CSV table of C-alpha atoms in Angstrom, one decimal:
chain,number,residue,atom,x,y,z
A,1,MET,CA,-39.9,40.1,-5.3
A,2,ARG,CA,-36.9,38.0,-4.2
A,3,MET,CA,-35.6,38.4,-0.6
A,4,SER,CA,-32.4,39.7,-2.1
A,5,ASP,CA,-34.2,42.5,-3.9
A,6,GLN,CA,-35.9,43.5,-0.7
A,7,ARG,CA,-32.6,43.5,1.2
A,8,LEU,CA,-30.9,45.6,-1.5
A,9,GLU,CA,-33.7,48.2,-1.6
A,10,LYS,CA,-33.7,48.5,2.2
A,11,LEU,CA,-29.9,48.8,2.1
A,12,MET,CA,-30.0,51.6,-0.5
A,13,ARG,CA,-32.6,53.5,1.6
A,14,ARG,CA,-30.5,53.1,4.8
A,15,LYS,CA,-27.3,54.2,3.1
A,16,ASP,CA,-29.0,56.8,1.0
A,17,LEU,CA,-27.6,55.3,-2.2
A,18,ASP,CA,-28.6,56.0,-5.8
A,19,ALA,CA,-27.2,52.7,-6.9
A,20,ILE,CA,-25.0,49.7,-6.1
A,21,LEU,CA,-22.2,48.6,-8.4
A,22,PHE,CA,-21.7,44.8,-8.5
A,23,TRP,CA,-18.3,43.6,-9.7
A,24,GLY,CA,-18.1,40.0,-8.4
A,25,SER,CA,-19.2,37.2,-10.9
A,26,GLU,CA,-21.3,35.3,-8.3
A,27,ASN,CA,-23.5,38.2,-7.3
A,28,ILE,CA,-23.8,39.3,-10.9
A,29,ARG,CA,-24.9,35.8,-11.9
A,30,TYR,CA,-27.3,35.6,-9.0
A,31,LEU,CA,-28.9,39.0,-9.6
A,32,CYS,CA,-29.2,39.0,-13.4
A,33,GLY,CA,-28.2,35.6,-14.8
A,34,PHE,CA,-25.0,36.5,-16.7
A,35,THR,CA,-22.6,33.5,-16.7
A,36,GLY,CA,-19.6,35.1,-18.4
A,37,SER,CA,-16.4,36.2,-16.8
A,38,ASP,CA,-16.4,39.9,-17.3
A,39,GLY,CA,-19.0,42.7,-16.8
A,40,VAL,CA,-20.6,44.8,-14.1
A,41,LEU,CA,-24.2,45.3,-12.9
A,42,ILE,CA,-25.5,48.7,-11.8
A,43,TYR,CA,-28.4,48.1,-9.4
A,44,ALA,CA,-30.0,51.5,-9.5
A,45,ARG,CA,-33.3,53.1,-8.3
A,46,GLU,CA,-34.3,53.4,-11.9
A,47,GLY,CA,-33.6,49.8,-12.7
A,48,ARG,CA,-30.8,47.4,-13.5
A,49,PHE,CA,-28.1,48.0,-16.1
A,50,PHE,CA,-25.6,45.3,-17.1
A,51,LEU,CA,-22.4,46.5,-18.9
A,52,THR,CA,-19.9,44.3,-20.7
A,53,ASP,CA,-17.6,44.4,-23.7
A,54,SER,CA,-18.0,43.0,-27.3
A,55,ARG,CA,-16.9,39.5,-26.3
A,56,TYR,CA,-20.0,39.0,-24.1
A,57,THR,CA,-22.6,41.4,-25.5
A,58,GLU,CA,-24.6,38.7,-27.5
A,59,GLN,CA,-24.3,36.3,-24.6
A,60,ALA,CA,-25.6,38.9,-22.2
A,61,LYS,CA,-28.6,39.7,-24.4
A,62,SER,CA,-29.6,36.0,-24.3
A,63,GLU,CA,-29.0,35.5,-20.6
A,64,VAL,CA,-29.9,38.7,-18.9
A,65,GLY,CA,-33.6,39.1,-18.7
A,66,ASN,CA,-34.1,41.7,-16.0
A,67,ALA,CA,-31.5,44.4,-16.9
A,68,VAL,CA,-30.7,46.7,-19.8
A,69,VAL,CA,-27.6,45.4,-21.6
A,70,SER,CA,-25.0,47.9,-22.8
A,71,GLN,CA,-21.6,47.5,-24.4
A,72,TYR,CA,-18.5,49.4,-23.4
A,73,ARG,CA,-15.1,49.5,-25.2
A,74,GLN,CA,-13.2,50.2,-22.0
A,75,LYS,CA,-14.5,49.1,-18.6
A,76,ILE,CA,-13.8,52.0,-16.3
A,77,SER,CA,-14.8,54.6,-18.9
A,78,GLY,CA,-18.0,52.7,-19.7
A,79,ILE,CA,-19.0,52.5,-16.0
A,80,SER,CA,-18.3,56.2,-15.6
A,81,ARG,CA,-20.4,57.2,-18.5
A,82,ALA,CA,-23.3,55.0,-17.4
A,83,LEU,CA,-23.3,56.5,-13.8
A,84,LYS,CA,-23.1,60.0,-15.1
A,85,PHE,CA,-26.1,59.3,-17.4
A,86,LEU,CA,-28.0,58.0,-14.4
A,87,ARG,CA,-27.0,61.1,-12.4
A,88,VAL,CA,-25.7,58.9,-9.6
A,89,ARG,CA,-24.3,60.9,-6.7
A,90,ARG,CA,-23.8,58.2,-4.1
A,91,ILE,CA,-23.0,54.6,-5.1
A,92,GLY,CA,-22.2,51.6,-3.0
A,93,PHE,CA,-19.8,49.0,-4.4
A,94,GLU,CA,-18.5,45.5,-3.5
A,95,SER,CA,-15.3,46.4,-1.9
A,96,ALA,CA,-14.3,42.7,-1.5
A,97,ALA,CA,-14.7,42.1,-5.3
A,98,ILE,CA,-13.0,45.0,-6.9
A,99,ASN,CA,-9.2,45.3,-7.0
A,100,PHE,CA,-7.5,48.4,-5.8
A,101,GLU,CA,-6.3,49.6,-9.2
A,102,SER,CA,-9.8,49.5,-10.7
A,103,TYR,CA,-11.1,51.3,-7.6
A,104,ARG,CA,-8.5,54.0,-7.9
A,105,LYS,CA,-9.3,54.6,-11.6
A,106,LEU,CA,-13.0,54.8,-10.9
A,107,GLN,CA,-12.4,57.4,-8.3
A,108,GLU,CA,-10.4,59.4,-10.8
A,109,LYS,CA,-13.3,59.3,-13.2
A,110,LEU,CA,-16.1,59.9,-10.7
A,111,THR,CA,-14.9,63.0,-9.0
A,112,ARG,CA,-18.4,64.1,-8.2
A,113,VAL,CA,-19.7,60.7,-7.0
A,114,LEU,CA,-19.3,59.5,-3.5
A,115,MET,CA,-18.2,55.8,-3.5
A,116,VAL,CA,-19.5,53.9,-0.4
A,117,HIS,CA,-17.7,50.7,0.6
A,118,LEU,CA,-20.1,47.8,1.0
A,119,SER,CA,-18.7,44.6,2.5
A,120,GLY,CA,-20.5,43.2,5.5
A,121,GLU,CA,-23.7,44.9,4.2
A,122,LEU,CA,-23.7,42.5,1.2
A,123,ALA,CA,-22.7,39.4,3.2
A,124,GLY,CA,-25.4,36.8,3.1
A,125,LEU,CA,-27.1,38.2,0.0
A,126,ARG,CA,-27.2,34.8,-1.5
A,127,ALA,CA,-27.3,32.8,1.7
A,128,VAL,CA,-31.0,31.8,1.6
A,129,LYS,CA,-31.5,29.5,-1.4
A,130,GLU,CA,-34.6,29.4,-3.6
A,131,ALA,CA,-36.1,26.1,-4.8
A,132,GLU,CA,-34.4,26.2,-8.2
A,133,GLU,CA,-31.0,26.8,-6.5
A,134,VAL,CA,-31.5,23.9,-4.2
A,135,ALA,CA,-32.4,21.7,-7.1
A,136,ARG,CA,-29.1,22.5,-8.8
A,137,ILE,CA,-27.2,21.9,-5.7
A,138,LYS,CA,-28.9,18.5,-5.3
A,139,LYS,CA,-27.9,17.6,-8.8
A,140,ALA,CA,-24.3,18.6,-8.1
A,141,VAL,CA,-24.4,16.4,-5.0
A,142,GLN,CA,-25.8,13.5,-7.0
A,143,ILE,CA,-23.1,13.7,-9.7
A,144,ALA,CA,-20.4,13.9,-7.0
A,145,SER,CA,-21.9,10.9,-5.0
A,146,ASP,CA,-22.2,8.7,-8.1
A,147,SER,CA,-18.7,9.6,-9.1
A,148,PHE,CA,-17.3,8.7,-5.7
A,149,LEU,CA,-19.0,5.3,-5.7
A,150,LYS,CA,-17.6,4.6,-9.2
A,151,THR,CA,-14.1,5.6,-7.8
A,152,ALA,CA,-14.4,3.6,-4.6
A,153,SER,CA,-12.8,0.4,-6.1
A,154,ARG,CA,-9.6,2.4,-6.5
A,155,MET,CA,-9.4,3.6,-2.9
A,156,ILE,CA,-7.3,0.6,-1.8
A,157,PRO,CA,-3.7,0.1,-0.9
A,158,GLY,CA,-1.4,0.6,-3.9
A,159,PHE,CA,-3.2,3.3,-5.7
A,160,SER,CA,-1.7,6.8,-5.5
A,161,GLU,CA,-3.7,9.7,-4.1
A,162,LEU,CA,-3.2,11.6,-7.4
A,163,ALA,CA,-4.6,8.8,-9.5
A,164,ILE,CA,-7.7,8.6,-7.3
A,165,ALA,CA,-8.3,12.3,-7.5
A,166,GLU,CA,-7.9,12.4,-11.3
A,167,PHE,CA,-10.2,9.5,-11.8
A,168,LEU,CA,-12.8,11.0,-9.5
A,169,GLU,CA,-12.7,14.3,-11.4
A,170,TYR,CA,-13.0,12.5,-14.7
A,171,GLN,CA,-16.2,10.8,-13.4
A,172,PHE,CA,-17.6,14.3,-12.5
A,173,ARG,CA,-17.2,15.4,-16.2
A,174,ARG,CA,-18.7,12.1,-17.5
A,175,ARG,CA,-21.9,12.7,-15.4
A,176,GLY,CA,-22.4,16.4,-16.3
A,177,GLY,CA,-20.3,18.2,-13.7
A,178,GLU,CA,-18.9,21.4,-15.1
A,179,ARG,CA,-15.7,21.2,-13.1
A,180,PRO,CA,-14.5,20.3,-9.6
A,181,SER,CA,-15.7,22.7,-6.9
A,182,PHE,CA,-12.0,22.8,-5.8
A,183,ASP,CA,-8.8,20.7,-6.2
A,184,THR,CA,-9.9,17.3,-4.9
A,185,ILE,CA,-8.3,16.4,-1.6
A,186,VAL,CA,-7.0,12.8,-1.2
A,187,ALA,CA,-4.8,12.7,1.9
A,188,SER,CA,-3.7,9.4,3.4
A,189,GLY,CA,-1.7,8.2,6.4
A,190,SER,CA,0.2,11.0,8.1
A,191,ARG,CA,-0.8,13.3,5.3
A,192,ALA,CA,-4.4,13.0,6.4
A,193,ALA,CA,-3.4,15.4,9.2
A,194,LEU,CA,-3.3,18.2,6.6
A,195,PRO,CA,-6.9,19.6,6.4
A,196,HIS,CA,-6.2,20.8,2.8
A,197,GLY,CA,-3.7,18.2,1.8
A,198,ALA,CA,-3.6,18.2,-2.0
A,199,ALA,CA,-3.4,14.8,-3.7
A,200,SER,CA,0.1,13.6,-4.1
A,201,GLU,CA,2.1,10.7,-5.6
A,202,LYS,CA,1.9,8.9,-2.3
A,203,ARG,CA,0.4,5.5,-2.5
A,204,LEU,CA,-2.3,4.3,-0.1
A,205,ALA,CA,-1.2,1.8,2.5
A,206,LYS,CA,-3.0,-0.7,4.8
A,207,GLY,CA,-3.8,0.6,8.2
A,208,GLU,CA,-4.2,4.2,7.1
A,209,THR,CA,-7.1,6.7,7.2
A,210,VAL,CA,-7.8,8.4,3.9
A,211,VAL,CA,-9.5,11.8,3.8
A,212,VAL,CA,-11.3,12.4,0.5
A,213,ASP,CA,-12.8,15.9,0.2
A,214,PHE,CA,-14.6,16.3,-3.2
A,215,GLY,CA,-17.3,18.3,-5.0
A,216,THR,CA,-18.4,19.4,-8.4
A,217,ARG,CA,-20.3,22.2,-10.0
A,218,PHE,CA,-23.6,21.9,-11.9
A,219,GLN,CA,-25.1,25.0,-13.7
A,220,GLY,CA,-23.0,27.2,-11.5
A,221,TYR,CA,-23.9,25.6,-8.2
A,222,HIS,CA,-21.5,23.5,-6.1
A,223,SER,CA,-21.4,20.4,-3.9
A,224,ASP,CA,-18.9,19.7,-1.1
A,225,GLU,CA,-18.5,16.5,0.9
A,226,THR,CA,-15.8,14.6,2.8
A,227,LYS,CA,-15.5,10.9,3.5
A,228,THR,CA,-12.8,9.3,5.6
A,229,LEU,CA,-11.9,5.7,4.7
A,230,ILE,CA,-10.1,3.3,6.9
A,231,LEU,CA,-7.9,0.8,5.0
A,232,GLY,CA,-8.1,-2.4,7.0
A,233,LYS,CA,-9.4,-3.3,10.4
A,234,PRO,CA,-9.2,-0.1,12.5
A,235,ASP,CA,-7.2,-0.1,15.7
A,236,ALA,CA,-8.6,1.3,19.0
A,237,LYS,CA,-7.2,4.8,18.4
A,238,THR,CA,-8.6,5.1,14.9
A,239,LYS,CA,-12.0,3.9,16.1
A,240,ARG,CA,-12.0,6.3,18.9
A,241,ILE,CA,-11.1,9.4,16.9
A,242,TYR,CA,-13.5,8.4,14.1
A,243,GLU,CA,-16.4,8.1,16.5
A,244,ILE,CA,-15.6,11.3,18.2
A,245,VAL,CA,-15.8,13.2,14.9
A,246,ARG,CA,-19.0,11.3,13.9
A,247,ARG,CA,-20.7,12.2,17.2
A,248,ALA,CA,-19.5,15.8,16.9
A,249,GLN,CA,-20.9,16.1,13.4
A,250,ALA,CA,-24.2,14.5,14.5
A,251,LYS,CA,-24.5,16.9,17.4
A,252,ALA,CA,-23.9,19.9,15.2
A,253,ILE,CA,-26.5,18.8,12.7
A,254,GLN,CA,-29.0,18.3,15.5
A,255,THR,CA,-28.4,21.9,16.5
A,256,VAL,CA,-29.2,23.3,13.1
A,257,ARG,CA,-32.5,25.2,13.0
A,258,PRO,CA,-33.7,28.7,12.3
A,259,GLY,CA,-32.8,31.2,15.0
A,260,VAL,CA,-29.5,29.8,16.2
A,261,THR,CA,-26.2,31.3,15.1
A,262,GLY,CA,-23.4,29.7,13.2
A,263,ARG,CA,-21.3,30.1,16.4
A,264,GLU,CA,-23.8,27.9,18.3
A,265,ILE,CA,-23.6,25.1,15.7
A,266,ASP,CA,-19.8,25.3,15.7
A,267,ALA,CA,-19.8,25.1,19.5
A,268,ALA,CA,-21.9,22.0,19.5
A,269,ALA,CA,-19.2,20.1,17.5
A,270,ARG,CA,-16.2,21.8,19.0
A,271,GLY,CA,-17.3,21.3,22.6
A,272,LEU,CA,-17.7,17.6,22.1
A,273,ILE,CA,-14.2,17.3,20.5
A,274,GLN,CA,-12.7,19.4,23.3
A,275,LYS,CA,-14.3,17.3,26.0
A,276,ALA,CA,-12.9,14.2,24.4
A,277,GLY,CA,-9.4,15.7,24.7
A,278,TYR,CA,-8.8,16.6,21.0
A,279,GLY,CA,-9.7,20.3,21.0
A,280,LYS,CA,-6.2,21.4,19.9
A,281,PHE,CA,-6.4,19.1,16.9
A,282,PHE,CA,-9.5,20.8,15.4
A,283,GLY,CA,-8.4,24.2,14.1
A,284,HIS,CA,-10.9,25.2,11.3
A,285,GLY,CA,-14.5,26.2,11.3
A,286,THR,CA,-17.3,23.6,11.4
A,287,GLY,CA,-18.8,24.7,8.1
A,288,HIS,CA,-19.5,27.3,5.4
A,289,GLY,CA,-22.3,28.2,3.0
A,290,VAL,CA,-22.3,26.6,-0.4
A,291,GLY,CA,-23.9,27.9,-3.6
A,292,LEU,CA,-22.6,29.8,-6.6
A,293,ALA,CA,-19.4,29.9,-4.6
A,294,VAL,CA,-18.1,26.8,-2.8
A,295,HIS,CA,-17.3,29.0,0.3
A,296,GLU,CA,-19.9,31.7,1.1
A,297,ASP,CA,-22.2,32.8,3.9
A,298,PRO,CA,-23.2,31.7,6.4
A,299,VAL,CA,-20.1,31.1,8.4
A,300,ILE,CA,-20.3,28.2,10.8
A,301,SER,CA,-17.4,28.9,13.1
A,302,PRO,CA,-16.6,30.7,16.4
A,303,ARG,CA,-16.9,34.0,14.5
A,304,GLY,CA,-20.3,33.0,12.9
A,305,LYS,CA,-22.5,35.7,14.5
A,306,ALA,CA,-25.2,35.6,11.7
A,307,VAL,CA,-28.6,34.1,12.6
A,308,ILE,CA,-29.4,30.9,10.7
A,309,GLU,CA,-32.5,31.2,8.5
A,310,GLU,CA,-34.8,28.7,6.8
A,311,GLY,CA,-33.5,28.0,3.3
A,312,MET,CA,-29.8,28.4,4.0
A,313,VAL,CA,-27.4,25.7,2.7
A,314,PHE,CA,-24.1,25.0,4.3
A,315,THR,CA,-21.6,22.2,5.3
A,316,VAL,CA,-21.1,20.6,8.7
A,317,GLU,CA,-17.5,19.3,8.7
A,318,PRO,CA,-15.7,18.8,12.0
A,319,GLY,CA,-12.4,17.0,12.0
A,320,ILE,CA,-9.4,15.9,14.1
A,321,TYR,CA,-5.9,16.1,12.7
A,322,VAL,CA,-3.0,14.6,14.7
A,323,PRO,CA,0.4,15.3,13.3
A,324,GLY,CA,2.4,12.2,12.6
A,325,TRP,CA,-0.6,10.0,12.8
A,326,GLY,CA,-3.3,11.2,10.4
A,327,GLY,CA,-6.8,12.7,10.5
A,328,VAL,CA,-10.5,12.2,10.2
A,329,ARG,CA,-13.0,14.7,8.7
A,330,LEU,CA,-16.7,14.0,8.0
A,331,GLU,CA,-18.6,16.5,5.9
A,332,ASP,CA,-22.2,16.7,4.8
A,333,MET,CA,-24.3,19.5,3.3
A,334,VAL,CA,-27.6,20.5,4.9
A,335,ARG,CA,-30.5,22.8,4.0
A,336,VAL,CA,-32.2,24.6,6.9
A,337,THR,CA,-35.9,23.8,7.2
A,338,SER,CA,-38.6,25.3,9.4
A,339,ASN,CA,-37.7,23.2,12.4
A,340,GLY,CA,-34.4,21.6,11.7
A,341,CYS,CA,-32.5,20.7,8.6
A,342,GLU,CA,-32.5,18.3,5.6
A,343,ARG,CA,-29.3,16.5,4.8
A,344,LEU,CA,-28.5,17.0,1.1
A,345,THR,CA,-25.5,14.6,0.9
A,346,SER,CA,-26.4,10.9,1.2
A,347,LEU,CA,-23.1,8.9,1.4
A,348,SER,CA,-22.9,7.1,4.8
A,349,LYS,CA,-20.5,8.4,7.4
A,350,ALA,CA,-21.0,5.4,9.8
A,351,ILE,CA,-17.6,3.8,10.5
A,352,LYS,CA,-18.8,0.3,9.4
A,353,ASP,CA,-19.5,1.6,5.9
A,354,ASN,CA,-16.1,3.3,5.6
A,355,ILE,CA,-13.8,0.4,6.4
A,356,VAL,CA,-12.0,-1.0,3.3
A,357,ILE,CA,-11.0,-4.6,3.9
């Protein structure tokens, strides 16, 4: 039995639930294997029941191996009929995944069923990765890394950010990536101070830092990595900021092990940056889980209260962003081991390997 099944059965007992209704595509794929874009999973005491419409029925029959597949003509009515057939009286549901209109219509249909909101209770359901999941993540990382190295020759003064991002994403597809994990970030010069600076028509120039945040998806699983390049010999300020971020990242990675919290890992990086005088220039969290979603549990930030467990996969990505100057972010993915962590991404973050002369 998977750890997720144990957690769900324990949750159902604790909340006295007859079933849990899964609406979000990531949890549905994780629990029953369905890769389509529409359907629901009823995780009941009697078993699992996957419901979808005629567009996906045959696909579901070939993909779903541990649930009974049923077809509905209209989603809300189909769910209602299934729950009445199962004699469900108390059902938990993914409150973060269902929209309000669907929730309202379900309530109208299920007048004798108590719908129990589940949000935090389902957080972390997919956080601990199994060997097959890690293998897919590693393949996504390999595709992204090879694609970056192929694109590196274009990361020089004169090329536009947008041209670099488009070429990098083309390389993902050539190597088997399903699609980018997110809109590729290429932010140079003063634009590197934008943590999520979408690639623009701006052309790279000598003396700038270039933040490149990239990732791809393979068989549903994502990669996520950030390199910061320096175009030309770095001045004292650039070297100082880069090394502060590199040391902050290294300290955070050294903190990773089972039993600590996401908050403690974040504090390791954030404390070093604050001590160096750049605390106000690091506004986002230090990391996030990566898997079927590119942002999932665990949370590595000041609000990361969850305890880190062996098998979790997440990013470590501190940064410093100075308006009018630029920015530096370094991001790697790690998998938690019994006494520390394994780095899944392999591209060098040493300053000497990221200077483009």
